[in-house]
């Protein structure tokens, strides 16, 4: 079948192409497929095509309407279809339809609408989403190695994502993370041999019920993550030991002025006023409770001010963050002692030494020196429990020299954290060598360690010991799942978290296949 272009009108804002079909070749009935040459009339339809030069294109196509010669067909007449140009009940060419579907898959509703406007296609967000949902999902092939993991859907609601660990493509997702749905899916798709999962009891029960012959593998990442959380709990329980990680404070510089310092801020003036009021009553021999009632303060506040020797001791000084000027503080002090008190000249000298900062930073730094006070050096704060746990979990070869020194001071001070560090390194050795022979002994050490978080973890690992052993000794893991969950979160944010599960499932599955086709990547095959 040939299509003859009659005319092209490009004078208006829309490029209009007028065309008609030619030839007497029979056309198949759209109802029964019977070929027919019996012409009834001609039928004109309008098709939107891909833009040309940023201008929309409309094709006014005249096609034949024919009689169906099959008396049993419910259709009496039908319009012929032009392969590659028309599709039944569609007012867009296949080329433009592919563009609309691809944009909808990549950018969803509002973003897709804006992108289509750029290329000269005007569609509403609802139309873009409806075209996206019309796109069929690729046929689901039962994988040999399946990855199962959960992700936060919205609020306290969670979902389950299934990934083919061989092709690294997502299979499906649903709301909830219970055993019933997973078991039902596995029974409907038999043939799964290996399932990688976290330590969830629901997933364990679902796999056991739906695929009892499948090998369950406890993911190494989740094992390591669970151990780091327990170490953080131990560090939180021993937060009093964390300041020991700080280096020894520098001795006070001789010759600094010892004149009393006047309060500079409202907090300083408030602290000085309370200090004087409390110490005016301390000499009378009254109790702390009596003084607190008279001053209208809490007893602990009165006790704090009563035990202080100066009001500066009770002023909370937050640790100052390090700045680009800190490496040059010694030079500033040296030049100040030599008699150079001009902040502008000091700034020019520091610029010559490589200081990239502004003049105002130097001016503020030397302000205490003008009042006879020392330079305000950065004050370090103790590490948080999370930071201490990160030091312990990190491999020694990957620690920075500063982190290694701080961790060593902390471990020398706290025997409980020292014991936890020793147990962590033992488990890291098992993961590195893929040898789980010492796992039972390690679990016994956790139980008898005297550290409740580790003892609780040992109990949970014993209940799932077979999967833990497989996670340590085999190469199967849920790394592909974690990457796909990151992509799920990205798609959720693109849709402002308002997407329902069907739309989210469509986009996550289709966008992965679209990227794979665009990159032309071969399907990776994992090695055992």
Short mmCIF file of C-alpha atoms in Angstrom, two decimals:
data_model
loop_
_atom_site.label_atom_id
_atom_site.label_comp_id
_atom_site.label_asym_id
_atom_site.label_seq_id
_atom_site.Cartn_x
_atom_site.Cartn_y
_atom_site.Cartn_z
CA UNK A 1 0.00 0.00 0.00
CA UNK A 2 1.35 3.38 -1.04
CA UNK A 3 0.68 6.79 0.54
CA UNK A 4 0.65 9.81 -1.76
CA UNK A 5 1.47 13.21 -0.22
CA UNK A 6 -0.89 15.68 -1.82
CA UNK A 7 0.31 18.95 -0.20
CA UNK A 8 2.24 20.43 2.72
CA UNK A 9 1.05 23.63 4.39
CA UNK A 10 3.68 25.24 6.61
CA UNK A 11 2.34 28.78 6.66
CA UNK A 12 0.61 28.48 10.02
CA UNK A 13 1.88 27.52 13.47
CA UNK A 14 1.18 23.85 12.67
CA UNK A 15 2.73 22.03 9.73
CA UNK A 16 -0.16 20.28 7.93
CA UNK A 17 0.61 17.35 5.64
CA UNK A 18 -2.29 16.20 3.44
CA UNK A 19 -2.00 12.64 2.12
CA UNK A 20 -4.14 9.77 0.79
CA UNK A 21 -3.69 6.08 0.20
CA UNK A 22 -3.33 4.72 -3.31
CA UNK A 23 -3.68 1.27 -4.85
CA UNK A 24 -6.31 -1.42 -5.00
CA UNK A 25 -4.62 -3.96 -2.76
CA UNK A 26 -7.06 -5.77 -0.43
CA UNK A 27 -7.13 -4.69 3.22
CA UNK A 28 -7.80 -7.01 6.16
CA UNK A 29 -10.96 -6.48 8.16
CA UNK A 30 -10.23 -5.15 11.63
CA UNK A 31 -12.92 -7.44 13.04
CA UNK A 32 -12.29 -10.84 11.48
CA UNK A 33 -9.20 -10.32 9.33
CA UNK A 34 -10.87 -11.27 6.03
CA UNK A 35 -9.29 -9.42 3.06
CA UNK A 36 -11.63 -7.15 1.13
CA UNK A 37 -11.43 -4.95 -2.01
CA UNK A 38 -15.05 -3.74 -1.93
CA UNK A 39 -14.78 0.03 -1.36
CA UNK A 40 -17.56 1.74 0.54
CA UNK A 41 -16.21 5.29 0.67
CA UNK A 42 -13.18 7.24 1.88
CA UNK A 43 -12.49 8.21 5.47
CA UNK A 44 -10.30 11.13 6.57
CA UNK A 45 -8.45 11.03 9.90
CA UNK A 46 -6.05 13.44 11.56
CA UNK A 47 -2.78 12.15 13.05
CA UNK A 48 -0.29 14.05 15.21
CA UNK A 49 3.32 13.35 14.28
CA UNK A 50 6.71 14.25 15.71
CA UNK A 51 7.49 17.97 15.53
CA UNK A 52 9.65 19.43 12.76
CA UNK A 53 11.81 22.42 13.61
CA UNK A 54 9.97 22.83 16.91
CA UNK A 55 6.60 23.11 15.14
CA UNK A 56 3.83 20.53 15.62
CA UNK A 57 2.99 18.34 12.64
CA UNK A 58 -0.51 17.16 11.70
CA UNK A 59 -1.19 14.59 9.01
CA UNK A 60 -4.60 14.77 7.32
CA UNK A 61 -4.78 11.24 5.91
CA UNK A 62 -7.53 10.00 3.61
CA UNK A 63 -7.97 6.21 3.70
CA UNK A 64 -10.48 3.79 2.18
CA UNK A 65 -13.50 2.48 4.03
CA UNK A 66 -14.35 -0.99 2.81
CA UNK A 67 -17.16 -3.52 3.21
CA UNK A 68 -16.41 -6.72 5.09
CA UNK A 69 -17.31 -9.62 2.77
CA UNK A 70 -17.61 -12.08 5.65
CA UNK A 71 -21.32 -12.36 6.48
CA UNK A 72 -20.55 -13.80 9.95
CA UNK A 73 -18.43 -10.75 10.96
CA UNK A 74 -20.19 -8.24 13.21
CA UNK A 75 -18.56 -5.38 11.29
CA UNK A 76 -20.18 -4.21 8.04
CA UNK A 77 -17.52 -1.65 7.11
CA UNK A 78 -14.01 -0.92 8.31
CA UNK A 79 -11.25 1.59 7.66
CA UNK A 80 -7.95 0.38 6.26
CA UNK A 81 -4.79 0.79 8.35
CA UNK A 82 -1.43 2.00 7.01
CA UNK A 83 1.42 -0.04 8.58
CA UNK A 84 3.88 2.19 10.39
CA UNK A 85 1.63 5.22 10.20
CA UNK A 86 -1.77 4.42 11.75
CA UNK A 87 -3.04 2.37 14.66
CA UNK A 88 -6.69 1.73 15.46
CA UNK A 89 -8.28 4.26 17.83
CA UNK A 90 -5.04 6.27 18.01
CA UNK A 91 -4.61 9.84 16.83
CA UNK A 92 -0.82 9.78 17.00
CA UNK A 93 1.67 8.13 14.71
CA UNK A 94 3.65 5.18 16.16
CA UNK A 95 6.77 7.37 16.20
CA UNK A 96 5.12 10.08 18.32
CA UNK A 97 3.47 7.46 20.51
CA UNK A 98 6.86 5.95 21.30
CA UNK A 99 8.18 9.40 22.23
CA UNK A 100 5.20 10.06 24.52
CA UNK A 101 5.57 6.68 26.25
CA UNK A 102 9.33 7.10 26.69
CA UNK A 103 8.94 10.60 28.14
CA UNK A 104 6.18 9.36 30.47
CA UNK A 105 8.34 6.48 31.66
CA UNK A 106 11.32 8.74 32.35
CA UNK A 107 9.62 11.86 33.75
CA UNK A 108 6.06 10.81 34.71
CA UNK A 109 3.17 13.31 34.53
CA UNK A 110 4.11 16.94 35.15
CA UNK A 111 7.74 16.56 34.14
CA UNK A 112 6.73 14.65 31.03
CA UNK A 113 4.24 17.37 30.06
CA UNK A 114 6.90 20.07 30.33
CA UNK A 115 9.37 18.02 28.30
CA UNK A 116 6.82 17.34 25.57
CA UNK A 117 6.04 21.06 25.35
CA UNK A 118 9.71 21.68 24.62
CA UNK A 119 9.58 19.35 21.61
CA UNK A 120 6.29 20.78 20.36
CA UNK A 121 3.77 18.26 21.71
CA UNK A 122 0.93 19.60 23.86
CA UNK A 123 -0.46 16.93 26.22
CA UNK A 124 -1.84 17.14 29.75
CA UNK A 125 -0.23 15.28 32.62
CA UNK A 126 -3.26 12.97 32.87
CA UNK A 127 -2.86 11.99 29.23
CA UNK A 128 0.85 11.31 29.71
CA UNK A 129 0.11 9.10 32.71
CA UNK A 130 -2.67 7.25 30.90
CA UNK A 131 -0.34 6.51 27.96
CA UNK A 132 2.28 5.34 30.42
CA UNK A 133 -0.14 2.93 32.10
CA UNK A 134 -1.23 1.62 28.67
CA UNK A 135 2.33 0.52 27.89
CA UNK A 136 2.53 -3.24 28.49
CA UNK A 137 5.00 -4.61 30.99
CA UNK A 138 7.66 -6.96 29.57
CA UNK A 139 6.92 -10.67 29.96
CA UNK A 140 8.03 -11.93 33.36
CA UNK A 141 10.56 -14.77 33.19
CA UNK A 142 11.06 -16.72 36.42
CA UNK A 143 14.62 -16.03 37.58
CA UNK A 144 17.03 -18.64 38.86
CA UNK A 145 18.46 -16.24 41.48
CA UNK A 146 15.90 -13.92 43.09
CA UNK A 147 16.59 -10.89 45.28
CA UNK A 148 13.98 -9.85 47.85
CA UNK A 149 14.14 -6.65 49.88
CA UNK A 150 11.82 -4.07 51.40
CA UNK A 151 11.69 -0.30 50.97
CA UNK A 152 9.86 2.58 52.62
CA UNK A 153 6.76 3.38 50.60
CA UNK A 154 5.30 6.31 52.55
CA UNK A 155 5.03 7.00 56.26
CA UNK A 156 5.07 3.74 58.17
CA UNK A 157 4.07 1.75 55.09
CA UNK A 158 6.62 -0.48 53.41
CA UNK A 159 6.77 -2.32 50.11
CA UNK A 160 8.54 -5.38 48.70
CA UNK A 161 10.76 -5.32 45.61
CA UNK A 162 11.74 -8.45 43.64
CA UNK A 163 14.81 -8.32 41.39
CA UNK A 164 16.31 -10.84 38.98
CA UNK A 165 19.87 -11.08 40.32
CA UNK A 166 21.09 -12.53 37.01
CA UNK A 167 19.81 -9.85 34.62
CA UNK A 168 19.78 -7.16 37.36
CA UNK A 169 16.30 -6.06 36.27
CA UNK A 170 13.36 -5.45 38.62
CA UNK A 171 10.51 -7.95 38.29
CA UNK A 172 7.69 -6.46 40.34
CA UNK A 173 6.86 -4.67 43.56
CA UNK A 174 3.86 -4.51 45.86
CA UNK A 175 2.73 -2.85 49.03
CA UNK A 176 3.48 -4.70 52.25
CA UNK A 177 6.26 -7.01 53.39
CA UNK A 178 4.37 -9.99 54.76
CA UNK A 179 5.03 -13.67 54.11
CA UNK A 180 1.67 -14.40 52.42
CA UNK A 181 2.23 -12.25 49.31
CA UNK A 182 5.78 -13.49 48.81
CA UNK A 183 4.73 -17.11 49.24
CA UNK A 184 1.90 -16.66 46.72
CA UNK A 185 4.23 -15.11 44.13
CA UNK A 186 6.79 -17.92 44.50
CA UNK A 187 4.09 -20.58 44.05
CA UNK A 188 2.83 -18.81 40.92
CA UNK A 189 6.38 -18.65 39.49
CA UNK A 190 8.08 -21.98 40.26
CA UNK A 191 11.70 -22.52 39.35
CA UNK A 192 13.50 -20.14 41.73
CA UNK A 193 16.66 -21.86 43.01
CA UNK A 194 18.35 -19.18 45.12
CA UNK A 195 16.77 -16.33 47.11
CA UNK A 196 18.87 -13.50 48.55
CA UNK A 197 17.18 -11.67 51.42
CA UNK A 198 17.80 -9.80 54.66
CA UNK A 199 17.17 -11.22 58.13
CA UNK A 200 13.42 -10.56 58.03
CA UNK A 201 11.36 -13.32 59.65
CA UNK A 202 8.42 -12.62 57.31
CA UNK A 203 10.53 -13.12 54.18
CA UNK A 204 12.09 -16.25 55.65
CA UNK A 205 8.67 -17.76 56.30
CA UNK A 206 7.35 -16.71 52.89
CA UNK A 207 10.26 -18.32 51.05
CA UNK A 208 10.03 -21.50 53.11
CA UNK A 209 6.32 -21.77 52.31
CA UNK A 210 6.41 -20.75 48.63
CA UNK A 211 9.72 -22.28 47.51
CA UNK A 212 10.83 -24.85 50.11
CA UNK A 213 13.60 -26.21 47.84
CA UNK A 214 15.18 -22.81 47.19
CA UNK A 215 18.50 -21.96 48.83
CA UNK A 216 18.09 -18.98 51.17
CA UNK A 217 21.06 -16.61 51.43
CA UNK A 218 21.37 -14.02 54.19
CA UNK A 219 22.75 -10.92 52.54
CA UNK A 220 26.23 -9.89 53.76
CA UNK A 221 25.40 -6.20 53.60
CA UNK A 222 22.44 -6.62 55.96
CA UNK A 223 24.53 -8.79 58.30
CA UNK A 224 27.22 -6.12 58.44
CA UNK A 225 24.63 -3.37 58.81
CA UNK A 226 22.97 -5.20 61.70
CA UNK A 227 26.32 -5.62 63.45
CA UNK A 228 27.14 -1.91 63.06
CA UNK A 229 23.79 -0.99 64.62
CA UNK A 230 24.55 -3.14 67.66
CA UNK A 231 27.99 -1.53 67.98
CA UNK A 232 26.31 1.88 67.89
CA UNK A 233 24.02 0.78 70.74
CA UNK A 234 27.08 -0.24 72.75
CA UNK A 235 28.72 3.13 72.07
CA UNK A 236 25.52 4.88 73.18
CA UNK A 237 25.48 2.86 76.39
CA UNK A 238 29.09 3.94 77.07
CA UNK A 239 28.74 7.55 75.92
CA UNK A 240 30.66 8.65 79.00
CA UNK A 241 33.81 7.10 77.51
CA UNK A 242 33.58 8.92 74.17
CA UNK A 243 35.38 12.12 75.31
CA UNK A 244 38.47 9.95 75.82
CA UNK A 245 38.90 9.93 72.02
CA UNK A 246 39.81 13.63 72.04
CA UNK A 247 43.50 14.55 72.07
CA UNK A 248 45.06 16.02 75.17
CA UNK A 249 44.28 19.75 75.50
CA UNK A 250 47.13 22.13 74.83
CA UNK A 251 48.72 23.68 77.93
CA UNK A 252 47.79 27.27 78.62
CA UNK A 253 50.15 29.75 76.99
CA UNK A 254 52.28 31.62 79.48
CA UNK A 255 51.97 35.33 79.62
CA UNK A 256 48.31 35.53 78.66
CA UNK A 257 46.41 38.25 80.48
CA UNK A 258 44.32 37.08 83.43
CA UNK A 259 42.13 40.16 83.77
CA UNK A 260 38.45 39.41 84.24
CA UNK A 261 36.52 39.20 81.01
CA UNK A 262 33.41 41.35 80.58
CA UNK A 263 30.30 39.56 79.29
CA UNK A 264 29.87 40.02 75.56
CA UNK A 265 26.57 38.36 74.72
CA UNK A 266 23.10 38.24 76.33
CA UNK A 267 23.87 34.68 77.42
CA UNK A 268 27.05 35.89 79.13
CA UNK A 269 25.20 38.68 80.94
CA UNK A 270 22.46 36.27 82.04
CA UNK A 271 25.03 33.79 83.37
CA UNK A 272 26.89 36.53 85.27
CA UNK A 273 23.64 37.85 86.80
CA UNK A 274 22.62 34.37 88.04
CA UNK A 275 26.15 33.67 89.29
CA UNK A 276 26.19 36.84 91.41
CA UNK A 277 22.68 36.18 92.76
CA UNK A 278 23.48 32.62 93.80
CA UNK A 279 26.84 33.45 95.36
CA UNK A 280 25.24 36.32 97.32
CA UNK A 281 23.19 33.63 99.12
CA UNK A 282 25.90 30.98 99.36
CA UNK A 283 27.71 32.82 102.14
CA UNK A 284 24.56 32.87 104.32
CA UNK A 285 24.71 29.12 104.90
CA UNK A 286 21.29 28.42 103.40
CA UNK A 287 20.45 25.14 101.70
CA UNK A 288 20.24 24.72 97.95
CA UNK A 289 16.50 24.07 98.13
CA UNK A 290 15.92 27.29 100.07
CA UNK A 291 17.96 29.31 97.59
CA UNK A 292 16.16 27.73 94.63
CA UNK A 293 12.76 28.67 96.09
CA UNK A 294 13.80 32.25 96.69
CA UNK A 295 15.40 32.73 93.27
CA UNK A 296 12.75 30.77 91.38
CA UNK A 297 15.34 28.45 89.86
CA UNK A 298 15.65 24.72 89.66
CA UNK A 299 17.74 23.12 92.39
CA UNK A 300 20.15 21.67 89.85
CA UNK A 301 20.70 25.12 88.34
CA UNK A 302 21.43 26.61 91.75
CA UNK A 303 23.86 23.80 92.51
CA UNK A 304 25.67 24.33 89.21
CA UNK A 305 26.17 28.04 89.85
CA UNK A 306 27.07 27.51 93.50
CA UNK A 307 29.87 25.08 92.62
CA UNK A 308 31.26 27.30 89.85
CA UNK A 309 34.29 29.46 90.65
CA UNK A 310 33.50 32.01 87.90
CA UNK A 311 30.52 32.77 85.71
CA UNK A 312 32.48 31.77 82.60
CA UNK A 313 32.40 28.13 83.76
CA UNK A 314 28.63 27.86 83.40
CA UNK A 315 28.35 29.44 79.97
CA UNK A 316 27.80 26.77 77.36
CA UNK A 317 30.38 27.13 74.63
CA UNK A 318 29.48 25.15 71.55
CA UNK A 319 32.44 23.70 69.68
CA UNK A 320 33.46 26.00 66.87
CA UNK A 321 33.72 24.49 63.44
CA UNK A 322 37.08 24.51 61.74
CA UNK A 323 37.64 27.18 59.10
CA UNK A 324 40.17 27.85 56.37
CA UNK A 325 41.89 30.32 58.73
CA UNK A 326 42.76 27.76 61.41
CA UNK A 327 46.13 26.73 59.88
CA UNK A 328 47.23 30.38 60.01
CA UNK A 329 46.28 31.16 63.63
CA UNK A 330 49.84 30.64 64.90
CA UNK A 331 51.12 33.07 62.28
CA UNK A 332 48.47 35.61 63.28
CA UNK A 333 49.50 35.35 66.93
CA UNK A 334 53.17 35.72 65.99
CA UNK A 335 52.59 38.84 63.88
CA UNK A 336 50.33 40.33 66.57
CA UNK A 337 53.06 39.86 69.17
CA UNK A 338 55.51 41.54 66.78
CA UNK A 339 53.29 44.65 66.77
CA UNK A 340 51.30 44.28 63.53
CA UNK A 341 47.68 45.06 64.53
CA UNK A 342 46.19 45.99 61.13
CA UNK A 343 43.70 43.36 59.98
CA UNK A 344 44.03 44.57 56.39
CA UNK A 345 47.80 44.08 56.33
CA UNK A 346 47.50 40.71 58.09
CA UNK A 347 44.95 39.61 55.49
CA UNK A 348 47.28 40.60 52.65
CA UNK A 349 50.12 38.64 54.25
CA UNK A 350 47.91 35.58 54.68
CA UNK A 351 46.76 35.82 51.07
CA UNK A 352 50.40 35.71 50.01
CA UNK A 353 50.76 32.50 52.04
CA UNK A 354 47.78 30.89 50.30
CA UNK A 355 44.83 31.82 52.53
CA UNK A 356 41.70 31.88 50.28
CA UNK A 357 39.31 33.55 52.73
CA UNK A 358 37.84 37.02 53.06
CA UNK A 359 39.18 40.01 54.97
CA UNK A 360 36.20 39.94 57.36
CA UNK A 361 37.24 36.50 58.65
CA UNK A 362 40.69 37.86 59.60
CA UNK A 363 39.14 40.95 61.17
CA UNK A 364 36.84 38.82 63.36
CA UNK A 365 39.74 36.50 64.28
CA UNK A 366 41.94 39.27 65.69
CA UNK A 367 39.05 40.96 67.53
CA UNK A 368 39.71 39.02 70.80
CA UNK A 369 43.37 40.07 70.67
CA UNK A 370 42.34 43.74 70.78
CA UNK A 371 40.56 43.05 74.10
CA UNK A 372 43.52 41.18 75.58
CA UNK A 373 41.99 37.75 74.99
CA UNK A 374 43.55 34.74 73.24
CA UNK A 375 42.61 33.71 69.73
CA UNK A 376 39.42 31.70 69.46
CA UNK A 377 40.75 28.29 68.45
CA UNK A 378 38.41 25.48 67.31
CA UNK A 379 37.14 23.43 70.22
CA UNK A 380 36.57 19.80 69.44
CA UNK A 381 33.49 17.91 70.59
CA UNK A 382 33.47 14.25 71.60
CA UNK A 383 32.53 11.80 68.85
CA UNK A 384 28.91 10.73 68.63
CA UNK A 385 28.01 7.06 69.17
CA UNK A 386 27.41 6.76 65.44
CA UNK A 387 30.83 8.18 64.64
CA UNK A 388 32.51 5.87 67.15
CA UNK A 389 30.68 2.90 65.66
CA UNK A 390 31.83 3.94 62.19
CA UNK A 391 35.45 3.97 63.39
CA UNK A 392 35.07 0.46 64.79
CA UNK A 393 33.31 -0.91 61.71
CA UNK A 394 35.73 0.61 59.18
CA UNK A 395 38.60 -1.63 58.11
CA UNK A 396 41.96 -0.56 59.66
CA UNK A 397 43.47 -0.03 56.21
CA UNK A 398 40.74 2.45 55.31
CA UNK A 399 40.83 4.58 58.46
CA UNK A 400 42.38 8.00 58.29
CA UNK A 401 45.40 8.56 60.56
CA UNK A 402 43.39 10.95 62.75
CA UNK A 403 40.48 8.48 63.09
CA UNK A 404 42.90 5.65 63.91
CA UNK A 405 44.52 7.68 66.71
CA UNK A 406 41.17 8.72 68.17
CA UNK A 407 39.86 5.17 68.04
CA UNK A 408 42.96 3.85 69.78
CA UNK A 409 42.59 6.36 72.61
CA UNK A 410 38.91 5.40 72.93
CA UNK A 411 39.62 1.66 73.00
CA UNK A 412 42.40 2.07 75.56
CA UNK A 413 39.94 3.86 77.83
CA UNK A 414 36.85 1.62 77.35
CA UNK A 415 37.33 -2.18 77.60
CA UNK A 416 33.75 -2.86 76.45
CA UNK A 417 34.31 -1.06 73.15
CA UNK A 418 37.69 -2.78 72.89
CA UNK A 419 35.95 -6.16 73.17
CA UNK A 420 33.30 -5.14 70.62
CA UNK A 421 36.04 -4.02 68.23
CA UNK A 422 37.75 -7.40 68.57
CA UNK A 423 34.51 -9.26 67.76
CA UNK A 424 33.82 -7.01 64.76
CA UNK A 425 37.23 -7.70 63.28
CA UNK A 426 36.67 -11.45 63.71
CA UNK A 427 33.43 -11.27 61.72
CA UNK A 428 35.11 -9.08 59.07
CA UNK A 429 37.79 -11.76 58.69
CA UNK A 430 35.08 -14.38 58.06
CA UNK A 431 33.55 -12.21 55.33
CA UNK A 432 36.91 -11.50 53.72
CA UNK A 433 37.97 -15.16 53.59
CA UNK A 434 34.43 -16.51 52.93
CA UNK A 435 34.98 -19.04 55.67
CA UNK A 436 32.15 -19.65 58.15
CA UNK A 437 33.85 -22.47 60.06
CA UNK A 438 34.40 -20.23 63.10
CA UNK A 439 30.84 -18.84 63.06
CA UNK A 440 29.49 -21.06 65.92
CA UNK A 441 32.43 -20.12 68.13
CA UNK A 442 31.96 -16.43 67.27
CA UNK A 443 28.27 -16.62 68.18
CA UNK A 444 29.22 -18.14 71.55
CA UNK A 445 31.58 -15.23 72.14
CA UNK A 446 28.76 -12.79 71.40
CA UNK A 447 26.53 -14.56 73.92
CA UNK A 448 29.18 -14.50 76.67
CA UNK A 449 30.53 -11.02 75.86
CA UNK A 450 28.45 -9.33 78.54
CA UNK A 451 27.19 -6.86 75.93
CA UNK A 452 23.36 -7.15 75.64
CA UNK A 453 23.11 -5.84 72.03
CA UNK A 454 25.57 -8.46 70.78
CA UNK A 455 23.96 -11.22 72.83
CA UNK A 456 20.58 -10.41 71.26
CA UNK A 457 22.12 -10.44 67.80
CA UNK A 458 23.66 -13.86 68.46
CA UNK A 459 20.23 -15.26 69.29
CA UNK A 460 18.73 -13.92 66.05
CA UNK A 461 21.61 -15.25 63.93
CA UNK A 462 21.35 -18.72 65.44
CA UNK A 463 17.71 -18.93 64.36
CA UNK A 464 18.80 -18.15 60.77
CA UNK A 465 22.25 -19.72 60.88
CA UNK A 466 21.93 -21.71 57.64
CA UNK A 467 21.19 -18.55 55.60
CA UNK A 468 23.96 -16.67 57.41
CA UNK A 469 26.48 -19.38 56.47
CA UNK A 470 25.38 -19.15 52.82
CA UNK A 471 25.72 -15.38 52.93
CA UNK A 472 29.29 -15.66 54.19
CA UNK A 473 30.50 -18.47 51.93
CA UNK A 474 28.72 -17.82 48.60
CA UNK A 475 28.90 -14.95 46.13
CA UNK A 476 25.16 -14.35 46.12
CA UNK A 477 24.10 -11.05 47.67
CA UNK A 478 21.43 -8.37 47.54
CA UNK A 479 23.62 -5.64 46.12
CA UNK A 480 21.43 -5.46 43.01
CA UNK A 481 18.38 -4.97 45.24
CA UNK A 482 19.97 -2.04 47.04
CA UNK A 483 20.73 -0.34 43.74
CA UNK A 484 17.18 -0.86 42.51
CA UNK A 485 15.71 0.42 45.78
CA UNK A 486 17.75 3.59 45.31
CA UNK A 487 16.13 3.92 41.90
CA UNK A 488 12.66 3.34 43.41
CA UNK A 489 13.28 6.20 45.86
CA UNK A 490 14.36 8.43 42.98
CA UNK A 491 11.17 7.71 41.04
CA UNK A 492 9.09 8.40 44.15
CA UNK A 493 10.73 11.80 44.59
CA UNK A 494 10.19 12.66 40.92
CA UNK A 495 6.48 12.12 41.50
CA UNK A 496 6.53 14.01 44.82
CA UNK A 497 5.65 10.80 46.69
CA UNK A 498 2.06 10.87 45.35
CA UNK A 499 2.33 7.89 42.99
CA UNK A 500 0.24 4.82 43.74
CA UNK A 501 1.74 1.35 43.71
CA UNK A 502 0.55 0.45 40.16
CA UNK A 503 2.08 3.60 38.66
CA UNK A 504 5.29 3.16 40.66
CA UNK A 505 5.54 -0.48 39.57
CA UNK A 506 5.05 0.47 35.92
CA UNK A 507 7.72 3.16 35.98
CA UNK A 508 10.30 1.15 37.94
CA UNK A 509 10.03 -1.89 35.67
CA UNK A 510 9.76 -0.04 32.37
CA UNK A 511 12.49 2.50 33.06
CA UNK A 512 14.96 -0.28 33.85
CA UNK A 513 14.23 -2.01 30.52
CA UNK A 514 14.32 1.32 28.67
CA UNK A 515 17.77 2.09 30.07
CA UNK A 516 18.97 -1.39 29.20
CA UNK A 517 17.82 -1.03 25.59
CA UNK A 518 19.33 2.45 25.34
CA UNK A 519 22.71 1.38 26.69
CA UNK A 520 22.77 -1.87 24.72
CA UNK A 521 24.28 -3.71 27.68
CA UNK A 522 24.49 -7.49 27.58
CA UNK A 523 22.80 -9.45 30.31
CA UNK A 524 25.39 -10.10 33.07
CA UNK A 525 25.75 -13.65 34.34
CA UNK A 526 26.99 -14.02 37.95
CA UNK A 527 29.63 -16.60 38.73
CA UNK A 528 29.36 -19.07 41.57
#
